[in-house]
Amino acid sequence: MTEVAIGRTEQHGEVPVPRPEALGRTAPTRPKAFQRRRDRRGLWFVLPFVLVFFMFLVVPLLYAVYTSFFTTRLIGGTVFTGFSNYTQALTSGAFWTGMARTLLFAGIQVPVMIVIATFFATMFDIGVSRFGSFFRTVFFIPFAVPAVVATSMWASMLQTKVGVFSRIFADLGLPNPNFFGPSHLLGVIVLIAIWEWTGYTIIILYTALKSVPRDVVESAIVDGAKFTKVITRVKLPIIRPAIILVIIINVIGALQLFTEPYLLAPMAPNVSANYTPTLYMYNQAFSAQFYNFAAAIAVVLALIIIIISGTFLLSQRRKGALT
């Protein structure tokens, strides 16, 4: 078979290059010692990150779990109390009230922000705007603003008497709403969070849309698919993993809500110590000095976030959205 193949190629004016296997030899391989040295070099590059990750994330988490099994008392010192802190956290009405409010916040903020981000990412992808790079930068700027600065800025604009929006309502002859009242405060926090995170989500979705193969889009157009169908039936299903990623990131961030209600508390008297689980945990640790109980709350909250995120991932995997 080899001689016939060589003869045919010679008739076409080509000079065949016999493979090492045809001559009874094997292809040269690198020495095992070289492979081991290369693997060790990769380990040295990864080692700094592993050390930092272990020291500043793994060790504090393990210490929080360890601390949660103890209780510090005025008389008797720190004693081992087992799962008593967890029992107190799981039966605390204040914790579950804050948890319900946080879930409501996530249920409003995340879907609204994903819809807005998907719309603008699609508009940038199809080139509706002439100055797409400029507008993408403008949308991304709020994400670069620290959450403390963003919350303080919106708080100053929404103040009841001297805020910008209060003056606009007064000029229009409309009643001046109390943005920090019980019926408006959650909406204000949702507004601030959407303003902060929409630009970041737009960039992720826009990058995912740009990675969609051009051949797929062109094939859909050749088959007669309308422009809206190309977006909703071709592009968006392809970037579903990116959409799931931003959903999980924002749900985790929403369940850890702390900065906005903490900074708005002086202007919103209805922001209690248990407005969110993280705020409740903070007050238990630094105001009431119940560090062990606060550590138990942190562990419970982390488990809830893991359960919600894991359940969502498993449901999407069963639907075939993830491979």
PDB file of N, CA, C and O in Angstrom, residues 145-195:
ATOM      1  N   VAL A 145     -17.506  53.420  39.449  1.00  0.00           N
ATOM      2  CA  VAL A 145     -17.739  54.263  40.623  1.00  0.00           C
ATOM      3  C   VAL A 145     -17.934  53.366  41.839  1.00  0.00           C
ATOM      4  O   VAL A 145     -18.757  52.442  41.800  1.00  0.00           O
ATOM      5  N   PRO A 146     -17.217  53.575  42.932  1.00  0.00           N
ATOM      6  CA  PRO A 146     -17.412  52.745  44.126  1.00  0.00           C
ATOM      7  C   PRO A 146     -18.848  52.815  44.624  1.00  0.00           C
ATOM      8  O   PRO A 146     -19.537  53.837  44.471  1.00  0.00           O
ATOM      9  N   ALA A 147     -19.311  51.725  45.198  1.00  0.00           N
ATOM     10  CA  ALA A 147     -20.699  51.654  45.667  1.00  0.00           C
ATOM     11  C   ALA A 147     -20.995  52.711  46.724  1.00  0.00           C
ATOM     12  O   ALA A 147     -22.116  53.257  46.776  1.00  0.00           O
ATOM     13  N   VAL A 148     -20.005  53.035  47.558  1.00  0.00           N
ATOM     14  CA  VAL A 148     -20.211  54.058  48.587  1.00  0.00           C
ATOM     15  C   VAL A 148     -20.463  55.419  47.939  1.00  0.00           C
ATOM     16  O   VAL A 148     -21.371  56.166  48.328  1.00  0.00           O
ATOM     17  N   VAL A 149     -19.665  55.744  46.922  1.00  0.00           N
ATOM     18  CA  VAL A 149     -19.823  57.025  46.227  1.00  0.00           C
ATOM     19  C   VAL A 149     -21.159  57.067  45.493  1.00  0.00           C
ATOM     20  O   VAL A 149     -21.874  58.077  45.513  1.00  0.00           O
ATOM     21  N   ALA A 150     -21.503  55.970  44.821  1.00  0.00           N
ATOM     22  CA  ALA A 150     -22.756  55.928  44.072  1.00  0.00           C
ATOM     23  C   ALA A 150     -23.956  56.090  44.993  1.00  0.00           C
ATOM     24  O   ALA A 150     -24.901  56.849  44.694  1.00  0.00           O
ATOM     25  N   THR A 151     -23.954  55.408  46.124  1.00  0.00           N
ATOM     26  CA  THR A 151     -25.075  55.512  47.063  1.00  0.00           C
ATOM     27  C   THR A 151     -25.171  56.912  47.649  1.00  0.00           C
ATOM     28  O   THR A 151     -26.267  57.470  47.770  1.00  0.00           O
ATOM     29  N   SER A 152     -24.053  57.512  47.998  1.00  0.00           N
ATOM     30  CA  SER A 152     -24.070  58.874  48.538  1.00  0.00           C
ATOM     31  C   SER A 152     -24.563  59.870  47.495  1.00  0.00           C
ATOM     32  O   SER A 152     -25.310  60.813  47.825  1.00  0.00           O
ATOM     33  N   MET A 153     -24.169  59.688  46.250  1.00  0.00           N
ATOM     34  CA  MET A 153     -24.606  60.579  45.179  1.00  0.00           C
ATOM     35  C   MET A 153     -26.110  60.512  44.991  1.00  0.00           C
ATOM     36  O   MET A 153     -26.799  61.545  44.929  1.00  0.00           O
ATOM     37  N   TRP A 154     -26.657  59.281  44.889  1.00  0.00           N
ATOM     38  CA  TRP A 154     -28.096  59.138  44.714  1.00  0.00           C
ATOM     39  C   TRP A 154     -28.858  59.619  45.950  1.00  0.00           C
ATOM     40  O   TRP A 154     -29.964  60.174  45.826  1.00  0.00           O
ATOM     41  N   ALA A 155     -28.302  59.420  47.138  1.00  0.00           N
ATOM     42  CA  ALA A 155     -28.961  59.894  48.355  1.00  0.00           C
ATOM     43  C   ALA A 155     -29.077  61.413  48.363  1.00  0.00           C
ATOM     44  O   ALA A 155     -30.113  61.975  48.757  1.00  0.00           O
ATOM     45  N   SER A 156     -28.031  62.095  47.902  1.00  0.00           N
ATOM     46  CA  SER A 156     -28.089  63.569  47.856  1.00  0.00           C
ATOM     47  C   SER A 156     -29.104  64.058  46.827  1.00  0.00           C
ATOM     48  O   SER A 156     -29.765  65.074  47.029  1.00  0.00           O
ATOM     49  N   MET A 157     -29.240  63.328  45.705  1.00  0.00           N
ATOM     50  CA  MET A 157     -30.199  63.749  44.687  1.00  0.00           C
ATOM     51  C   MET A 157     -31.641  63.444  45.077  1.00  0.00           C
ATOM     52  O   MET A 157     -32.573  64.086  44.598  1.00  0.00           O
ATOM     53  N   LEU A 158     -31.833  62.454  45.960  1.00  0.00           N
ATOM     54  CA  LEU A 158     -33.188  62.045  46.334  1.00  0.00           C
ATOM     55  C   LEU A 158     -33.627  62.589  47.678  1.00  0.00           C
ATOM     56  O   LEU A 158     -34.687  62.185  48.185  1.00  0.00           O
ATOM     57  N   GLN A 159     -32.854  63.491  48.262  1.00  0.00           N
ATOM     58  CA  GLN A 159     -33.253  64.058  49.552  1.00  0.00           C
ATOM     59  C   GLN A 159     -34.601  64.757  49.445  1.00  0.00           C
ATOM     60  O   GLN A 159     -34.957  65.337  48.417  1.00  0.00           O
ATOM     61  N   THR A 160     -35.328  64.730  50.540  1.00  0.00           N
ATOM     62  CA  THR A 160     -36.731  65.160  50.499  1.00  0.00           C
ATOM     63  C   THR A 160     -36.890  66.635  50.174  1.00  0.00           C
ATOM     64  O   THR A 160     -37.754  67.021  49.386  1.00  0.00           O
ATOM     65  N   LYS A 161     -36.071  67.517  50.714  1.00  0.00           N
ATOM     66  CA  LYS A 161     -36.278  68.955  50.551  1.00  0.00           C
ATOM     67  C   LYS A 161     -35.284  69.609  49.598  1.00  0.00           C
ATOM     68  O   LYS A 161     -35.650  70.520  48.859  1.00  0.00           O
ATOM     69  N   VAL A 162     -34.053  69.174  49.617  1.00  0.00           N
ATOM     70  CA  VAL A 162     -33.024  69.861  48.826  1.00  0.00           C
ATOM     71  C   VAL A 162     -32.514  69.026  47.659  1.00  0.00           C
ATOM     72  O   VAL A 162     -31.618  69.455  46.937  1.00  0.00           O
ATOM     73  N   GLY A 163     -33.062  67.854  47.449  1.00  0.00           N
ATOM     74  CA  GLY A 163     -32.592  66.996  46.373  1.00  0.00           C
ATOM     75  C   GLY A 163     -33.034  67.490  45.007  1.00  0.00           C
ATOM     76  O   GLY A 163     -34.000  68.262  44.863  1.00  0.00           O
ATOM     77  N   VAL A 164     -32.325  67.051  43.969  1.00  0.00           N
ATOM     78  CA  VAL A 164     -32.636  67.460  42.602  1.00  0.00           C
ATOM     79  C   VAL A 164     -34.019  66.987  42.187  1.00  0.00           C
ATOM     80  O   VAL A 164     -34.810  67.749  41.614  1.00  0.00           O
ATOM     81  N   PHE A 165     -34.353  65.758  42.486  1.00  0.00           N
ATOM     82  CA  PHE A 165     -35.648  65.218  42.075  1.00  0.00           C
ATOM     83  C   PHE A 165     -36.793  65.877  42.827  1.00  0.00           C
ATOM     84  O   PHE A 165     -37.881  66.058  42.274  1.00  0.00           O
ATOM     85  N   SER A 166     -36.565  66.245  44.073  1.00  0.00           N
ATOM     86  CA  SER A 166     -37.609  66.946  44.819  1.00  0.00           C
ATOM     87  C   SER A 166     -37.900  68.303  44.195  1.00  0.00           C
ATOM     88  O   SER A 166     -39.063  68.730  44.101  1.00  0.00           O
ATOM     89  N   ARG A 167     -36.881  68.999  43.725  1.00  0.00           N
ATOM     90  CA  ARG A 167     -37.090  70.289  43.069  1.00  0.00           C
ATOM     91  C   ARG A 167     -37.811  70.119  41.735  1.00  0.00           C
ATOM     92  O   ARG A 167     -38.653  70.947  41.356  1.00  0.00           O
ATOM     93  N   ILE A 168     -37.480  69.043  41.005  1.00  0.00           N
ATOM     94  CA  ILE A 168     -38.169  68.794  39.736  1.00  0.00           C
ATOM     95  C   ILE A 168     -39.652  68.532  39.984  1.00  0.00           C
ATOM     96  O   ILE A 168     -40.524  69.067  39.267  1.00  0.00           O
ATOM     97  N   PHE A 169     -39.972  67.751  40.995  1.00  0.00           N
ATOM     98  CA  PHE A 169     -41.375  67.492  41.322  1.00  0.00           C
ATOM     99  C   PHE A 169     -42.079  68.779  41.723  1.00  0.00           C
ATOM    100  O   PHE A 169     -43.243  69.005  41.358  1.00  0.00           O
ATOM    101  N   ALA A 170     -41.387  69.615  42.485  1.00  0.00           N
ATOM    102  CA  ALA A 170     -41.995  70.884  42.916  1.00  0.00           C
ATOM    103  C   ALA A 170     -42.232  71.804  41.727  1.00  0.00           C
ATOM    104  O   ALA A 170     -43.276  72.468  41.639  1.00  0.00           O
ATOM    105  N   ASP A 171     -41.287  71.887  40.793  1.00  0.00           N
ATOM    106  CA  ASP A 171     -41.470  72.735  39.612  1.00  0.00           C
ATOM    107  C   ASP A 171     -42.604  72.260  38.729  1.00  0.00           C
ATOM    108  O   ASP A 171     -43.271  73.060  38.062  1.00  0.00           O
ATOM    109  N   LEU A 172     -42.839  70.955  38.711  1.00  0.00           N
ATOM    110  CA  LEU A 172     -43.932  70.415  37.909  1.00  0.00           C
ATOM    111  C   LEU A 172     -45.261  70.445  38.632  1.00  0.00           C
ATOM    112  O   LEU A 172     -46.290  70.038  38.065  1.00  0.00           O
ATOM    113  N   GLY A 173     -45.253  70.918  39.870  1.00  0.00           N
ATOM    114  CA  GLY A 173     -46.493  70.994  40.637  1.00  0.00           C
ATOM    115  C   GLY A 173     -46.961  69.661  41.172  1.00  0.00           C
ATOM    116  O   GLY A 173     -48.143  69.507  41.495  1.00  0.00           O
ATOM    117  N   LEU A 174     -46.059  68.723  41.275  1.00  0.00           N
ATOM    118  CA  LEU A 174     -46.409  67.393  41.768  1.00  0.00           C
ATOM    119  C   LEU A 174     -46.063  67.281  43.246  1.00  0.00           C
ATOM    120  O   LEU A 174     -45.176  67.982  43.742  1.00  0.00           O
ATOM    121  N   PRO A 175     -46.747  66.425  43.965  1.00  0.00           N
ATOM    122  CA  PRO A 175     -46.416  66.247  45.384  1.00  0.00           C
ATOM    123  C   PRO A 175     -45.024  65.665  45.549  1.00  0.00           C
ATOM    124  O   PRO A 175     -44.571  64.835  44.753  1.00  0.00           O
ATOM    125  N   ASN A 176     -44.350  66.118  46.558  1.00  0.00           N
ATOM    126  CA  ASN A 176     -42.982  65.705  46.813  1.00  0.00           C
ATOM    127  C   ASN A 176     -42.968  64.353  47.521  1.00  0.00           C
ATOM    128  O   ASN A 176     -43.356  64.249  48.679  1.00  0.00           O
ATOM    129  N   PRO A 177     -42.541  63.293  46.838  1.00  0.00           N
ATOM    130  CA  PRO A 177     -42.565  61.978  47.501  1.00  0.00           C
ATOM    131  C   PRO A 177     -41.411  61.828  48.479  1.00  0.00           C
ATOM    132  O   PRO A 177     -40.352  62.431  48.318  1.00  0.00           O
ATOM    133  N   ASN A 178     -41.629  61.008  49.475  1.00  0.00           N
ATOM    134  CA  ASN A 178     -40.573  60.684  50.426  1.00  0.00           C
ATOM    135  C   ASN A 178     -39.868  59.420  49.932  1.00  0.00           C
ATOM    136  O   ASN A 178     -40.328  58.297  50.145  1.00  0.00           O
ATOM    137  N   PHE A 179     -38.753  59.622  49.211  1.00  0.00           N
ATOM    138  CA  PHE A 179     -38.070  58.495  48.610  1.00  0.00           C
ATOM    139  C   PHE A 179     -37.497  57.527  49.637  1.00  0.00           C
ATOM    140  O   PHE A 179     -37.223  56.370  49.310  1.00  0.00           O
ATOM    141  N   PHE A 180     -37.293  57.981  50.854  1.00  0.00           N
ATOM    142  CA  PHE A 180     -36.715  57.127  51.880  1.00  0.00           C
ATOM    143  C   PHE A 180     -37.763  56.621  52.853  1.00  0.00           C
ATOM    144  O   PHE A 180     -37.428  56.146  53.939  1.00  0.00           O
ATOM    145  N   GLY A 181     -39.024  56.707  52.463  1.00  0.00           N
ATOM    146  CA  GLY A 181     -40.098  56.163  53.276  1.00  0.00           C
ATOM    147  C   GLY A 181     -40.212  54.653  53.110  1.00  0.00           C
ATOM    148  O   GLY A 181     -39.560  54.036  52.264  1.00  0.00           O
ATOM    149  N   PRO A 182     -41.071  54.030  53.908  1.00  0.00           N
ATOM    150  CA  PRO A 182     -41.195  52.563  53.859  1.00  0.00           C
ATOM    151  C   PRO A 182     -41.630  52.035  52.499  1.00  0.00           C
ATOM    152  O   PRO A 182     -41.237  50.938  52.106  1.00  0.00           O
ATOM    153  N   SER A 183     -42.438  52.791  51.764  1.00  0.00           N
ATOM    154  CA  SER A 183     -42.967  52.301  50.494  1.00  0.00           C
ATOM    155  C   SER A 183     -42.053  52.573  49.307  1.00  0.00           C
ATOM    156  O   SER A 183     -42.307  52.054  48.214  1.00  0.00           O
ATOM    157  N   HIS A 184     -41.013  53.392  49.465  1.00  0.00           N
ATOM    158  CA  HIS A 184     -40.148  53.754  48.348  1.00  0.00           C
ATOM    159  C   HIS A 184     -38.697  53.312  48.529  1.00  0.00           C
ATOM    160  O   HIS A 184     -37.941  53.305  47.558  1.00  0.00           O
ATOM    161  N   LEU A 185     -38.291  52.965  49.729  1.00  0.00           N
ATOM    162  CA  LEU A 185     -36.876  52.724  49.987  1.00  0.00           C
ATOM    163  C   LEU A 185     -36.338  51.548  49.180  1.00  0.00           C
ATOM    164  O   LEU A 185     -35.255  51.643  48.587  1.00  0.00           O
ATOM    165  N   LEU A 186     -37.071  50.450  49.134  1.00  0.00           N
ATOM    166  CA  LEU A 186     -36.593  49.297  48.384  1.00  0.00           C
ATOM    167  C   LEU A 186     -36.448  49.632  46.900  1.00  0.00           C
ATOM    168  O   LEU A 186     -35.491  49.200  46.243  1.00  0.00           O
ATOM    169  N   GLY A 187     -37.374  50.417  46.372  1.00  0.00           N
ATOM    170  CA  GLY A 187     -37.259  50.843  44.980  1.00  0.00           C
ATOM    171  C   GLY A 187     -36.039  51.708  44.736  1.00  0.00           C
ATOM    172  O   GLY A 187     -35.402  51.608  43.679  1.00  0.00           O
ATOM    173  N   VAL A 188     -35.689  52.558  45.696  1.00  0.00           N
ATOM    174  CA  VAL A 188     -34.485  53.379  45.569  1.00  0.00           C
ATOM    175  C   VAL A 188     -33.243  52.506  45.547  1.00  0.00           C
ATOM    176  O   VAL A 188     -32.320  52.711  44.731  1.00  0.00           O
ATOM    177  N   ILE A 189     -33.189  51.488  46.399  1.00  0.00           N
ATOM    178  CA  ILE A 189     -32.041  50.591  46.419  1.00  0.00           C
ATOM    179  C   ILE A 189     -31.945  49.817  45.105  1.00  0.00           C
ATOM    180  O   ILE A 189     -30.852  49.614  44.557  1.00  0.00           O
ATOM    181  N   VAL A 190     -33.085  49.385  44.572  1.00  0.00           N
ATOM    182  CA  VAL A 190     -33.100  48.707  43.269  1.00  0.00           C
ATOM    183  C   VAL A 190     -32.566  49.639  42.184  1.00  0.00           C
ATOM    184  O   VAL A 190     -31.767  49.230  41.326  1.00  0.00           O
ATOM    185  N   LEU A 191     -32.994  50.896  42.200  1.00  0.00           N
ATOM    186  CA  LEU A 191     -32.534  51.870  41.216  1.00  0.00           C
ATOM    187  C   LEU A 191     -31.021  52.051  41.278  1.00  0.00           C
ATOM    188  O   LEU A 191     -30.337  52.065  40.240  1.00  0.00           O
ATOM    189  N   ILE A 192     -30.477  52.176  42.471  1.00  0.00           N
ATOM    190  CA  ILE A 192     -29.031  52.362  42.621  1.00  0.00           C
ATOM    191  C   ILE A 192     -28.270  51.137  42.120  1.00  0.00           C
ATOM    192  O   ILE A 192     -27.263  51.256  41.413  1.00  0.00           O
ATOM    193  N   ALA A 193     -28.750  49.948  42.469  1.00  0.00           N
ATOM    194  CA  ALA A 193     -28.070  48.723  42.046  1.00  0.00           C
ATOM    195  C   ALA A 193     -28.105  48.557  40.532  1.00  0.00           C
ATOM    196  O   ALA A 193     -27.106  48.148  39.921  1.00  0.00           O
ATOM    197  N   ILE A 194     -29.232  48.874  39.915  1.00  0.00           N
ATOM    198  CA  ILE A 194     -29.318  48.774  38.454  1.00  0.00           C
ATOM    199  C   ILE A 194     -28.365  49.770  37.808  1.00  0.00           C
ATOM    200  O   ILE A 194     -27.682  49.455  36.822  1.00  0.00           O
ATOM    201  N   TRP A 195     -28.310  50.977  38.331  1.00  0.00           N
ATOM    202  CA  TRP A 195     -27.403  51.992  37.778  1.00  0.00           C
ATOM    203  C   TRP A 195     -25.948  51.540  37.890  1.00  0.00           C
ATOM    204  O   TRP A 195     -25.133  51.803  36.999  1.00  0.00           O
TER     205      TRP A 195
END
